[in-house]
Coordinates of C-alpha atoms in Angstrom, one line a residue:
X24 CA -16.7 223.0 192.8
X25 CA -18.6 224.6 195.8
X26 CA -15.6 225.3 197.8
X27 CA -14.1 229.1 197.4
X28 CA -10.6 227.6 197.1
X29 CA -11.6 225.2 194.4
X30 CA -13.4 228.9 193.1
X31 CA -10.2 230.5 193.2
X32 CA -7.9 227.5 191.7
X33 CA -10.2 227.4 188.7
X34 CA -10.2 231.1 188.2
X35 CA -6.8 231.7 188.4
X36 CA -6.3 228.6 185.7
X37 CA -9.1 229.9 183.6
X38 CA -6.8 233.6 183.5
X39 CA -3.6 231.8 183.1
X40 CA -5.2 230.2 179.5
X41 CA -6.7 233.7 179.3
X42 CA -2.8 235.6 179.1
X43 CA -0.9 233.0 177.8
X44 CA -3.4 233.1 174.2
X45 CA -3.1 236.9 174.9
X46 CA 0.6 236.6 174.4
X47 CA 0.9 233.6 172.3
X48 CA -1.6 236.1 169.7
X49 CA 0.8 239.6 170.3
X50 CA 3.8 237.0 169.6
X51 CA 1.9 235.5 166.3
X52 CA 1.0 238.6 165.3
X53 CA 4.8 240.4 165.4
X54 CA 6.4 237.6 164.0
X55 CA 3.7 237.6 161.1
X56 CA 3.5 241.5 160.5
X57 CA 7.2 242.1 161.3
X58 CA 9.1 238.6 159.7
X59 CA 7.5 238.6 156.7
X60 CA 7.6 242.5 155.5
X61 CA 9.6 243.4 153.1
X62 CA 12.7 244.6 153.9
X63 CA 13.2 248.7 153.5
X64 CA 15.5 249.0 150.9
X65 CA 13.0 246.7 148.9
X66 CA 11.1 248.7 146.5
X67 CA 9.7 245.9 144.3
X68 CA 6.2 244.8 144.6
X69 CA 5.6 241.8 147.1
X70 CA 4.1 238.5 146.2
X71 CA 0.4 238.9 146.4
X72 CA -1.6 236.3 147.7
X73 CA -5.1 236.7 147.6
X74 CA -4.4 240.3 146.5
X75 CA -2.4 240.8 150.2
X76 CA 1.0 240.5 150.7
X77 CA 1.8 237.4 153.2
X78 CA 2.7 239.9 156.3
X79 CA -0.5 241.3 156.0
X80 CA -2.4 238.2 155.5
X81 CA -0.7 236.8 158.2
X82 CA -1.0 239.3 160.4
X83 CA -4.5 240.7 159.7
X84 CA -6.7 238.2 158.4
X85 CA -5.6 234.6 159.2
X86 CA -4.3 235.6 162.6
X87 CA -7.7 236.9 163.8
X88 CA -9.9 234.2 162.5
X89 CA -7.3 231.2 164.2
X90 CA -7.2 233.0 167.5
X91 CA -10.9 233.6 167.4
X92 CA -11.4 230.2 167.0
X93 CA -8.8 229.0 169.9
X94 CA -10.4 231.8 172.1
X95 CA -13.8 229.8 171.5
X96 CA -12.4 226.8 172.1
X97 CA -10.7 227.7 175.4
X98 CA -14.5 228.8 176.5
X99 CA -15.7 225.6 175.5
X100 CA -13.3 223.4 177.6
X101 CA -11.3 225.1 179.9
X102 CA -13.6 227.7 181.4
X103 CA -16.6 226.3 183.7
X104 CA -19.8 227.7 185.1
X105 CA -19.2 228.6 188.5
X106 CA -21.9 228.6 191.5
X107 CA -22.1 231.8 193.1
X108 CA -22.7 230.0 196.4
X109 CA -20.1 230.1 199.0
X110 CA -19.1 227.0 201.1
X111 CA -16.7 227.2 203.4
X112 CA -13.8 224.8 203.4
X113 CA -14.0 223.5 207.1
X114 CA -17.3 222.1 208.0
X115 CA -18.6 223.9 210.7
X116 CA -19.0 222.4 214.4

C-alpha cells in the first residue's frame, strides 16, 4: 500500500468502521438505558440482577466491556500500519 490513493482508500475504510461502532454503541446504549427502564408511573423495585437493574447493566457495564472488545478487534483486523512514504500513482518519465 505505497500509493497515496491506496493511503486514502484504507483510511477513509478504517473511519467508516471507526463511526459506524460509534453509532452502532450510542444506538446499543439508548435502546439498553432507555428500553429497559422502568416505566415512570412504576414505583416498585426493579428486578436486580447482580445487584443492578437490567437498564443499568445493560447500559453501563456489559455495554462497555462488548464494545471495548469489538473496538480491539476492529484494530486487530481492519486497521493496518501505514508507510509514511509517498509514491506517486503515475510513474514518472
Amino acid at each position: 500500500m505505497k500509493t497515496l490513493s491506496a493511503r486514502y482508500r484504507q483510511a477513509h475504510r478504517e473511519a467508516r468502521w471507526a463511526i459506524g461502532l460509534a453509532l452502532a454503541y450510542f444506538l446499543w446504549w439508548y435502546v439498553s438505558a432507555y428500553g429497559f427502564a422502568p416505566a415512570i408511573n412504576d414505583l416498585s423495585m426493579p428486578t436486580l440482577y447482580f445487584g443492578f437493574p437490567l437498564w443499568f447493566l445493560l447500559s453501563c457495564i456489559i455495554g462497555p466491556i462488548v464494545f471495548t472488545i469489538l473496538c480491539a478487534l476492529m484494530v486487530k483486523f481492519i486497521y493496518h500500519d501505514l508507510p509514511l512514504e509517498i509514491t506517486d500513482d503515475k510513474p514518472h518519465e
